[in-house]
XYZ file of C-alpha atoms in Angstrom:
720
model
C 99.960 88.125 24.623
C 103.005 89.577 26.836
C 104.371 87.092 28.774
C 106.782 89.650 30.673
C 103.075 91.046 32.557
C 101.905 89.249 35.405
C 98.311 88.728 35.717
C 96.204 88.913 38.694
C 95.969 85.249 39.502
C 99.470 84.804 38.880
C 100.424 87.372 41.448
C 98.001 86.222 44.122
C 99.446 82.846 44.228
C 102.618 84.385 44.093
C 101.837 86.358 47.521
C 100.506 83.115 48.784
C 103.739 81.010 48.281
C 105.937 84.278 49.564
C 103.846 84.158 53.097
C 104.060 80.514 53.532
C 108.080 81.255 53.956
C 107.733 82.878 56.811
C 106.751 82.101 60.368
C 103.095 81.875 61.482
C 101.601 85.449 61.973
C 97.918 85.452 62.283
C 95.778 88.467 64.116
C 92.668 86.188 66.016
C 92.251 85.258 69.506
C 93.982 81.510 68.595
C 96.430 80.995 66.214
C 96.933 77.343 65.113
C 100.195 76.415 63.800
C 101.650 72.771 62.363
C 102.714 71.868 65.785
C 100.823 74.552 68.202
C 97.406 76.107 69.250
C 98.121 79.520 70.908
C 95.170 80.965 72.524
C 95.144 83.916 74.640
C 92.084 83.608 77.313
C 90.605 85.958 80.016
C 89.623 83.874 82.949
C 86.856 87.030 83.503
C 84.883 88.181 80.061
C 83.967 91.362 82.559
C 86.070 93.459 84.383
C 86.093 96.443 86.573
C 88.177 100.082 86.681
C 91.116 99.423 89.390
C 90.505 95.984 89.143
C 93.066 93.057 87.588
C 92.320 90.039 85.629
C 94.228 86.888 85.108
C 94.893 86.646 81.394
C 96.461 83.116 80.100
C 98.650 82.445 76.840
C 98.069 78.597 76.045
C 99.847 76.407 74.196
C 98.057 72.969 72.679
C 101.685 71.298 71.832
C 101.395 68.404 69.324
C 102.997 65.134 70.598
C 106.816 65.010 70.297
C 107.377 68.345 70.029
C 107.937 70.952 73.182
C 107.891 74.968 73.748
C 110.193 76.539 76.214
C 110.757 77.635 80.085
C 112.124 81.022 81.585
C 115.552 79.039 81.193
C 115.799 76.977 78.167
C 118.430 74.906 79.639
C 121.005 74.064 76.888
C 119.316 75.322 74.182
C 116.615 76.922 72.976
C 114.333 80.090 73.407
C 111.510 81.071 75.887
C 108.817 82.578 74.603
C 108.062 86.635 74.773
C 104.844 88.437 74.704
C 104.741 92.257 72.749
C 101.899 94.106 74.327
C 99.813 96.251 72.906
C 97.382 97.828 75.642
C 95.542 101.180 75.806
C 97.083 103.928 78.001
C 97.161 102.882 81.509
C 96.479 99.554 81.047
C 99.505 97.074 82.113
C 100.310 93.601 81.611
C 102.849 92.038 84.697
C 105.665 89.379 84.033
C 104.869 86.079 82.218
C 104.569 83.523 85.721
C 105.886 80.284 84.581
C 104.721 77.138 85.461
C 107.184 74.537 86.713
C 109.003 72.786 83.628
C 109.972 69.063 83.126
C 113.472 67.857 82.097
C 113.679 67.548 78.178
C 116.544 65.618 76.793
C 117.865 65.529 73.335
C 121.260 63.831 73.043
C 123.613 64.807 74.956
C 121.736 68.032 76.355
C 119.165 68.895 78.420
C 116.042 71.397 77.862
C 113.988 73.010 79.731
C 110.228 72.962 78.408
C 106.715 71.932 78.564
C 105.083 69.078 76.385
C 101.521 68.311 75.459
C 100.136 71.991 76.892
C 101.505 75.252 78.522
C 99.788 77.499 80.522
C 101.652 81.553 80.994
C 99.379 83.524 83.233
C 99.746 87.429 83.208
C 98.209 89.678 85.184
C 96.150 92.551 83.739
C 95.786 95.603 85.866
C 92.845 98.523 84.462
C 93.320 102.070 85.923
C 90.883 102.816 88.484
C 90.145 106.177 86.168
C 88.902 103.943 83.501
C 85.027 104.723 81.931
C 82.923 102.429 82.869
C 81.164 100.908 79.827
C 84.574 101.242 77.704
C 85.822 97.612 76.492
C 89.659 97.362 76.898
C 91.337 95.945 73.706
C 93.865 93.846 73.835
C 96.762 92.488 71.510
C 99.339 90.155 72.457
C 102.302 89.395 69.984
C 103.496 86.218 71.051
C 106.547 84.584 69.941
C 107.740 80.856 70.995
C 110.017 78.437 69.586
C 108.964 74.831 68.918
C 111.179 72.020 68.906
C 111.707 68.243 68.186
C 114.325 67.331 66.137
C 114.831 70.085 64.549
C 113.260 74.134 65.810
C 110.644 76.058 64.255
C 110.111 79.459 65.339
C 106.629 80.745 65.251
C 104.715 83.566 66.190
C 100.964 84.805 66.358
C 98.908 88.454 67.134
C 96.216 87.354 69.569
C 93.585 89.805 69.782
C 90.891 89.701 72.912
C 88.559 92.802 73.914
C 87.319 92.661 77.972
C 83.952 94.466 78.804
C 84.084 96.543 81.747
C 81.321 97.000 84.528
C 81.122 98.906 87.908
C 81.785 95.338 89.651
C 84.096 92.422 88.364
C 82.379 89.658 86.305
C 82.516 86.009 87.679
C 84.844 83.236 86.724
C 84.241 82.307 83.337
C 82.812 78.298 83.587
C 84.558 77.186 80.271
C 87.939 78.582 81.763
C 87.981 77.537 85.591
C 89.311 74.281 85.305
C 92.113 75.991 82.872
C 93.545 78.214 85.507
C 92.914 76.454 88.590
C 95.395 73.771 87.008
C 98.007 76.719 85.919
C 98.271 78.464 89.635
C 98.869 74.334 90.946
C 101.656 74.076 88.421
C 103.228 77.586 89.464
C 106.138 76.773 92.128
C 104.883 77.609 95.814
C 106.671 80.585 98.031
C 109.893 81.053 98.459
C 111.550 78.096 100.438
C 113.888 79.457 103.402
C 116.717 78.696 104.792
C 118.396 77.318 101.273
C 122.168 77.329 101.468
C 124.861 76.731 98.500
C 128.063 75.406 99.720
C 131.025 75.214 97.286
C 132.961 72.068 97.725
C 135.923 70.495 95.769
C 134.752 72.232 92.336
C 131.191 71.118 93.039
C 127.913 72.698 94.061
C 125.758 71.629 97.203
C 122.658 73.073 97.405
C 120.548 72.215 101.411
C 117.301 72.838 101.725
C 116.128 72.992 105.449
C 113.158 70.623 105.910
C 111.953 71.240 109.439
C 111.172 75.349 108.883
C 109.435 74.221 105.409
C 106.959 71.778 106.546
C 105.544 71.338 102.593
C 108.838 70.256 101.581
C 107.585 66.179 102.534
C 109.633 63.575 100.570
C 108.019 60.827 100.590
C 109.874 57.483 99.970
C 110.501 56.856 96.001
C 110.027 60.281 95.028
C 112.429 61.479 92.465
C 114.307 65.084 93.179
C 115.389 67.806 90.626
C 116.335 71.461 90.582
C 115.652 73.759 87.527
C 118.343 76.483 87.475
C 116.513 79.926 86.777
C 119.269 81.350 84.602
C 121.590 79.462 81.978
C 125.082 78.907 82.854
C 124.563 78.588 86.597
C 124.559 74.735 86.283
C 125.056 72.305 84.370
C 121.665 70.885 82.747
C 122.594 67.897 81.689
C 124.378 66.555 84.838
C 123.063 64.174 87.396
C 121.712 65.492 90.091
C 122.494 62.996 93.370
C 120.419 63.842 96.243
C 119.548 62.613 99.760
C 117.579 63.488 102.729
C 120.398 64.008 106.226
C 118.369 64.458 108.937
C 115.946 67.184 108.641
C 118.126 68.719 105.188
C 117.820 68.063 101.766
C 120.821 67.964 99.624
C 121.861 68.105 96.066
C 124.845 67.745 94.764
C 124.755 69.855 91.277
C 127.499 70.329 88.622
C 128.434 74.229 88.348
C 127.923 75.778 84.745
C 130.036 78.901 83.644
C 128.295 81.082 85.024
C 128.379 79.618 88.517
C 130.991 81.538 90.493
C 129.337 84.911 89.317
C 125.272 84.792 90.077
C 123.295 83.311 92.901
C 121.589 80.260 92.998
C 117.964 80.547 92.149
C 115.593 78.516 90.109
C 112.578 75.884 90.982
C 112.521 72.626 93.060
C 110.326 70.027 91.786
C 109.414 67.091 93.189
C 107.717 63.989 91.722
C 105.412 62.086 94.066
C 105.203 58.397 93.379
C 101.384 59.136 92.849
C 102.635 61.024 89.673
C 101.511 64.197 91.331
C 104.292 66.741 91.458
C 104.620 69.829 93.471
C 107.269 72.587 92.682
C 109.163 75.247 95.046
C 110.936 78.672 93.973
C 113.709 79.122 96.035
C 117.048 81.228 95.849
C 120.064 79.601 97.897
C 122.635 81.751 100.030
C 126.018 80.868 99.646
C 127.799 79.295 102.603
C 129.529 76.768 104.426
C 127.948 73.367 105.181
C 128.827 71.432 107.989
C 130.409 67.940 106.406
C 128.075 65.714 109.063
C 124.832 67.225 107.222
C 125.550 65.026 104.345
C 125.960 61.254 105.641
C 122.831 59.609 105.216
C 121.236 58.020 102.123
C 117.515 57.092 102.151
C 117.700 53.775 102.559
C 120.165 54.849 105.818
C 123.645 54.074 104.031
C 125.813 55.428 106.426
C 129.716 56.339 106.220
C 130.590 53.141 108.098
C 128.431 51.003 106.571
C 129.664 52.307 103.005
C 133.386 51.376 104.594
C 132.445 48.023 105.247
C 131.036 47.751 101.702
C 133.722 48.713 100.109
C 136.111 46.481 102.283
C 133.817 43.278 101.751
C 133.507 44.743 98.135
C 136.840 44.608 97.467
C 137.769 41.320 99.088
C 135.034 39.613 96.842
C 137.117 41.411 93.378
C 139.271 39.140 94.376
C 137.444 36.522 92.913
C 135.807 38.449 89.719
C 136.641 36.739 86.536
C 137.998 40.362 85.397
C 140.629 39.974 88.022
C 142.371 36.685 86.570
C 144.996 38.600 84.893
C 145.704 39.664 88.559
C 145.508 35.993 90.392
C 149.020 35.352 87.753
C 150.663 38.235 89.045
C 149.943 37.623 92.730
C 150.590 33.816 92.288
C 153.922 34.813 91.369
C 154.567 37.145 93.918
C 153.570 33.987 97.128
C 155.915 31.648 95.714
C 158.753 33.678 94.399
C 158.541 35.212 98.220
C 158.941 31.619 100.270
C 162.084 31.785 100.586
C 162.295 34.648 102.350
C 162.008 35.123 106.191
C 158.865 36.112 107.994
C 160.097 39.660 108.689
C 160.850 40.122 104.785
C 157.670 38.772 103.465
C 155.481 41.234 106.062
C 157.357 43.945 104.371
C 156.477 42.775 101.026
C 153.092 42.257 101.782
C 152.833 45.926 103.436
C 154.644 47.244 100.501
C 152.019 45.196 98.050
C 149.150 46.799 99.596
C 151.102 50.120 99.894
C 151.062 49.968 96.087
C 147.086 48.912 95.643
C 146.342 51.942 98.204
C 148.577 54.207 96.235
C 146.388 53.237 92.552
C 143.116 53.490 94.296
C 144.225 56.521 95.703
C 145.039 58.239 92.564
C 142.469 56.960 90.579
C 139.807 58.050 93.248
C 141.524 61.609 93.223
C 141.148 61.626 89.512
C 137.624 60.648 89.311
C 136.131 63.205 92.043
C 138.690 65.785 89.628
C 136.571 65.182 86.823
C 133.322 64.828 88.121
C 133.905 68.126 90.091
C 134.879 69.763 86.467
C 131.612 68.633 85.251
C 132.455 65.329 83.499
C 130.085 62.524 83.380
C 132.560 59.717 84.353
C 132.366 56.613 86.509
C 134.452 54.152 88.052
C 136.333 52.528 85.450
C 136.348 55.333 83.165
C 139.864 54.939 82.124
C 139.305 51.780 79.961
C 136.875 54.437 78.612
C 140.019 55.913 76.837
C 141.590 54.254 73.998
C 145.197 55.405 74.255
C 145.070 53.965 77.423
C 143.359 50.920 76.557
C 146.080 50.651 73.717
C 148.932 51.206 76.314
C 147.865 48.674 78.056
C 147.627 46.296 75.998
C 151.023 47.021 74.857
C 152.208 46.617 78.956
C 150.561 43.354 79.461
C 152.575 41.957 76.316
C 155.836 43.287 77.212
C 155.453 41.297 81.055
C 154.086 38.567 79.144
C 157.448 38.372 77.356
C 159.230 39.051 80.138
C 157.430 35.956 82.286
C 157.910 33.604 79.249
C 161.624 34.153 79.089
C 161.699 35.578 75.558
C 163.047 38.792 76.692
C 165.020 39.987 79.789
C 164.240 43.171 81.414
C 165.923 45.460 83.937
C 165.267 43.963 87.589
C 162.382 46.628 88.256
C 160.588 45.759 85.465
C 161.207 42.325 85.671
C 159.986 42.519 89.520
C 156.441 43.573 87.705
C 156.389 40.415 85.268
C 158.331 37.670 87.774
C 157.714 38.941 90.865
C 161.150 36.991 92.146
C 162.797 37.069 95.250
C 165.270 39.601 94.302
C 163.035 41.882 93.163
C 162.726 43.946 96.373
C 160.250 45.530 98.416
C 159.745 47.776 94.985
C 158.662 44.806 92.857
C 156.117 43.879 95.482
C 154.736 47.650 95.572
C 154.797 47.646 91.613
C 152.682 44.569 91.504
C 150.339 45.632 93.790
C 150.283 48.613 91.670
C 149.647 46.687 88.622
C 147.220 44.524 90.472
C 144.856 47.640 91.127
C 145.341 49.044 87.838
C 143.816 45.707 85.773
C 141.335 44.878 88.668
C 139.987 48.736 88.995
C 137.187 48.750 86.236
C 135.696 45.763 87.594
C 132.563 46.103 89.925
C 131.447 43.924 92.916
C 128.756 43.309 95.028
C 128.550 46.245 97.835
C 130.695 47.724 95.691
C 128.730 49.613 93.293
C 126.414 50.848 96.821
C 129.288 51.655 98.393
C 131.070 53.995 95.374
C 128.082 55.467 94.465
C 127.592 56.858 98.552
C 130.890 58.113 98.350
C 130.667 60.214 95.195
C 128.054 61.925 97.137
C 130.516 62.944 100.197
C 132.991 65.265 101.192
C 136.141 64.806 99.134
C 137.965 63.661 102.693
C 135.187 60.529 103.341
C 134.875 59.732 99.709
C 138.618 59.301 99.824
C 138.259 56.931 102.602
C 135.858 54.989 100.897
C 138.152 54.403 98.030
C 141.055 53.251 100.013
C 138.838 50.657 101.986
C 137.886 49.014 98.446
C 141.801 49.265 97.781
C 142.154 47.529 101.065
C 139.652 44.829 100.641
C 141.824 43.807 97.142
C 144.906 43.544 98.878
C 143.445 41.946 102.253
C 144.050 38.411 101.106
C 147.567 38.738 100.100
C 148.637 40.721 103.023
C 147.420 38.028 105.626
C 148.801 35.494 103.920
C 152.485 37.579 104.213
C 151.648 38.245 107.815
C 150.357 34.832 109.129
C 153.097 31.963 108.987
C 150.889 29.328 109.558
C 149.233 30.111 106.408
C 152.660 30.833 104.290
C 153.817 27.264 105.605
C 150.915 25.988 103.545
C 152.081 27.104 100.618
C 154.650 24.844 98.072
C 158.377 25.702 98.989
C 160.432 26.841 96.194
C 161.967 24.998 93.327
C 162.532 24.540 90.025
C 159.346 24.590 89.464
C 158.514 27.964 89.334
C 160.548 28.523 86.451
C 157.973 26.510 84.536
C 155.220 28.222 86.810
C 156.379 31.542 85.397
C 156.502 31.046 81.958
C 152.867 29.316 82.204
C 151.554 32.345 83.897
C 152.700 34.485 80.691
C 149.641 33.029 78.744
C 146.896 34.826 80.921
C 149.092 38.218 80.131
C 148.992 37.329 76.346
C 145.452 36.874 77.157
C 144.558 39.777 78.523
C 146.630 41.715 75.951
C 144.153 39.920 73.295
C 141.181 41.269 75.616
C 142.119 44.716 75.191
C 142.608 44.726 71.455
C 138.957 43.602 71.274
C 137.918 46.029 73.332
C 140.231 48.946 71.166
C 138.392 47.440 68.571
C 135.186 48.082 69.546
C 135.632 51.321 70.909
C 137.546 52.701 67.608
C 136.523 50.188 64.608
C 139.285 48.266 61.913
C 141.541 51.747 62.501
C 142.176 51.214 65.751
C 143.060 47.479 65.704
C 145.418 48.334 63.146
C 147.057 50.833 65.259
C 146.940 48.295 67.855
C 148.249 45.363 66.606
C 151.184 48.028 64.705
C 151.946 48.908 68.131
C 152.908 45.627 69.330
C 154.641 44.482 66.409
C 156.798 47.267 66.609
C 157.100 46.764 70.695
C 157.919 43.466 69.990
C 160.201 43.964 67.147
C 162.550 46.641 69.672
C 162.409 44.428 72.515
C 163.748 41.193 70.493
C 166.661 43.502 69.206
C 167.982 44.853 72.526
C 168.351 40.906 73.866
C 169.739 39.873 70.388
C 172.491 42.994 70.646
C 173.049 42.667 74.478
C 176.302 40.578 74.303
C 177.709 42.290 70.814
C 180.048 45.288 71.005
C 179.377 48.675 72.099
C 178.582 49.740 68.535
C 176.196 47.233 68.350
C 174.768 47.821 71.844
C 174.274 51.138 70.662
C 172.683 50.325 67.518
C 170.389 47.879 69.137
C 169.120 50.328 71.682
C 168.622 53.077 69.165
C 166.536 50.370 67.082
C 164.608 49.349 70.133
C 163.923 53.116 71.740
C 162.339 53.518 68.133
C 159.841 50.733 68.226
C 159.150 51.651 72.087
C 158.135 55.428 71.047
C 156.464 54.594 67.846
C 154.148 51.845 69.552
C 153.696 54.622 72.519
C 152.683 56.960 69.684
C 150.482 54.773 67.829
C 148.674 53.766 71.444
C 147.991 57.617 71.819
C 146.485 58.186 68.243
C 143.886 56.419 68.833
C 142.408 59.173 70.647
C 141.797 61.005 67.363
C 139.911 58.147 65.809
C 136.328 58.533 65.587
C 133.870 56.023 67.926
C 132.918 52.966 66.792
C 129.226 52.512 65.764
C 129.643 49.003 67.038
C 129.717 48.184 70.378
C 129.530 46.303 73.255
C 125.459 46.052 73.425
C 125.771 43.875 70.149
C 128.865 41.606 70.802
C 127.611 38.945 73.342
C 124.475 38.325 71.339
C 126.577 36.160 68.668
C 123.953 34.578 67.138
C 123.317 31.415 69.254
C 119.997 33.103 70.145
C 117.424 34.932 69.203
C 118.020 37.489 71.734
C 117.591 40.717 70.666
C 118.666 44.112 72.449
C 117.654 47.515 71.574
C 119.944 50.507 72.120
C 119.042 52.192 75.321
C 117.975 55.709 75.432
C 116.010 57.439 78.103
C 113.484 58.248 75.049
C 112.962 54.337 74.588
C 112.663 53.491 78.243
C 109.828 56.088 79.071
C 108.223 55.564 75.501
C 108.035 51.377 76.786
C 106.946 52.307 80.235
C 104.302 54.818 79.139
C 103.167 51.604 77.024
C 103.020 49.473 80.318
C 104.859 46.637 79.123
C 107.812 45.127 80.676
C 111.112 46.128 80.174
C 114.849 44.954 81.066
C 117.488 47.525 80.900
C 121.100 45.978 80.952
C 124.146 48.210 81.351
C 127.266 46.727 80.096
C 130.921 47.310 78.840
C 133.617 46.065 76.166
C 135.865 46.017 79.099
C 133.570 44.588 81.584
C 134.843 41.146 81.643
C 132.048 40.360 84.488
C 129.533 41.890 82.006
C 130.151 39.715 79.205
C 130.260 36.377 81.510
C 126.958 37.198 82.751
C 125.318 37.824 79.400
C 127.009 34.441 78.394
C 126.349 32.845 81.188
C 122.639 34.508 82.038
C 121.116 36.343 79.556
C 121.866 34.786 76.211
C 120.997 31.019 76.660
C 117.746 29.206 75.305
C 115.669 29.579 78.727
C 116.034 33.691 79.111
C 115.383 33.948 75.534
C 112.083 32.226 75.797
C 111.293 33.381 79.378
C 111.914 37.042 77.515
C 109.305 36.310 74.606
C 106.703 34.711 77.042
C 106.904 37.939 78.924
C 106.833 40.330 75.776
C 109.571 41.742 77.066
C 111.558 44.812 75.466
C 115.576 44.351 75.922
C 117.384 47.477 76.234
C 121.155 47.925 76.587
C 123.420 50.535 77.234
C 127.111 50.139 75.774
C 129.413 52.292 78.202
C 132.743 51.403 76.634
C 132.821 54.778 75.319
C 132.058 57.631 77.568
C 127.895 58.411 77.114
C 126.969 61.242 79.903
C 123.223 59.623 79.274
C 124.519 56.203 80.795
C 126.292 57.966 83.580
C 123.094 59.445 84.567
C 121.098 56.547 84.416
C 123.838 54.535 86.538
C 123.731 57.981 88.943
C 120.059 57.247 89.292
C 120.876 53.877 91.035
C 123.476 55.275 93.304
C 125.971 52.654 90.762
C 129.440 54.433 89.546
C 129.899 51.425 87.175
C 128.569 48.427 85.262
C 127.365 45.909 85.364
C 123.797 47.128 86.284
C 120.664 45.049 85.211
C 116.953 46.545 86.385
C 113.883 44.943 85.795
C 110.936 46.953 85.165
C 107.709 45.622 85.889
C 104.143 47.400 84.600
C 103.249 49.779 87.357
C 105.842 48.404 89.615
C 108.902 50.145 91.024
C 112.770 48.920 89.360
C 114.103 45.861 90.500
C 117.825 45.856 90.452
C 119.258 42.359 90.110
C 122.481 41.367 91.735
C 125.577 41.978 89.853
C 126.783 38.081 89.499
C 123.972 36.537 86.966
C 122.628 32.842 86.755
C 119.433 32.452 84.399
C 117.889 31.309 87.583
C 118.148 34.842 89.531
C 116.975 36.287 86.327
C 113.738 34.118 85.821
C 113.135 35.015 89.663
C 112.938 38.556 89.323
C 111.624 38.883 85.433
C 108.990 36.174 86.336
C 107.218 38.446 89.224
C 108.590 35.831 92.379
C 111.601 38.678 93.415
C 109.995 41.683 95.946
C 111.071 44.931 93.763
C 114.411 46.703 95.100
C 114.588 50.101 96.855
C 117.817 50.662 96.681
C 117.880 53.667 93.978
C 118.775 56.938 94.804
C 117.602 59.771 92.523
C 115.606 57.708 89.411
C 115.343 60.782 86.726
C 112.125 61.204 85.683
C 112.493 59.149 82.050
C 112.716 56.556 84.485
């Protein structure tokens, strides 16, 4: 037998294998693929000339997979239908049910899971012969995705009978069509406006003229843009009800400036139902007063008070310990001055604090307006910033310890001596704010979260009130002579105190190196330590050559400059290192207990909640000392471990050491801009937000069910 000839059975097998390599394409009333069953259904089996009939393209989708809306979001492709119809018979556009938010890593898609029903109106011409069937073919194409995407298609055939009168609704499909119509967005909302503010977008929808837009307590709101590029799909959407308007803050996309804002507003009610409204927003300018009220009645004056009190409490937080050392030197160094001089020092110190908070707040607002997913403390999410801060604390510590002698201005930062002048007090305030800024104190989180929903000028007022609260204790001590007289008198002991307080500076430098190691791994810590070594060597060379000849001083200055420049370069170059997989979610659980945390993800949170299991979420970061103290004293104790085990509680921990848009969005959902955040989810109840300072008793009170569920969240994503 000639082996070059192909036998009939071989040919059939080859053709079968070739067909398997192409997307599914079959001719039938339904097509079943591995992930989707597609059907073409008519609401009535009989229609009449001149009448219309509703068709439905139905996708029954396997769990874990999804198809897409008309705007698929950050990725994907909307389904399409290619019709083959007799002359005169026409099919209208797809009428899309409102979508759901499908998060895939840092991206967000608009689509459907479970079942998607796409309605299409079919029109029959008046001169169609009665009794002549209408053959319909719909070639449907869709993309179905999970971790990967598969393009699929199928040809669906349907034949409609015709008669003199319209036939009745097919009872087999009446519920399907009724549910599909209820999922369609209601008619256009009137009076929606879009205001461009400081690089962001504020969508405002009147409630008084649209009574269907009622928003009950604990509802959630989300706007789905109708076209790609209008907004950033994955960005948080903080919202509030002010007076008779609903306002939503949106992050503009690439096409925001060139297109009108059109889309669908979806309100998820507490009972599990959803309502959708189509709207098109006209561009205009909203009055500033429209954005001043939170659902929990937080107003600008209350936010200012909260920020001031939060700043005061910030002085007592463990993350501010290095600041206390600087303040102690500033207070003791100024005892030889008169009352007027002390008051000027107090104002200068306060000015330094306020300037730094103003610059930091302005940068934060600018980054968020540009679409960046950042929150309070974002500067310590940058490895170069952390490395350079470690260098700065080492220099200050060496200066305070007397190892090196620096110039008067830099010495003022490190020693706060009497002769340092107002510039030294100003620099001390700026340095105090620099160290304290990443921390979060009680009341502070709510105030900052609310501030980021306001106009930039009002937001800056709240941020500056926070800075004033941080500076206020020192300012009062310098302004009230009676309090100043209670301080110890200046003397030789101050030099000993100054040298002793160098060690908190060294501790702060070591802590920042640990943060750098968490962010960048072994390579980062190697670069950080090398930078510290070169910096110390350069300062030592400078110190040893100060009293030498001019040639020796020049040589020492060159070596010192080389050490400084190299240390700075090593710190900046940490930005190119890959992020470490070992985050702060692991570090506090040091083996002393058996408390095991799972990494946070919106998908895992939704999965656990769907199972009806209790859940505890801990949002933390390696650079947040308050977070680490809470975990050590309250969450890693044997009592808490036993409690979590008794409750069969799932423990999720989000690591915000490096930037993570998913965690930023979660924080924004509770009106927060920074960590820590602790949330307990009891089955069938609203999320319960715990205080920012924890004890084992507080944890037990909330987890064991004796605490009342908190209602201070603003816009919790649907996965919550």
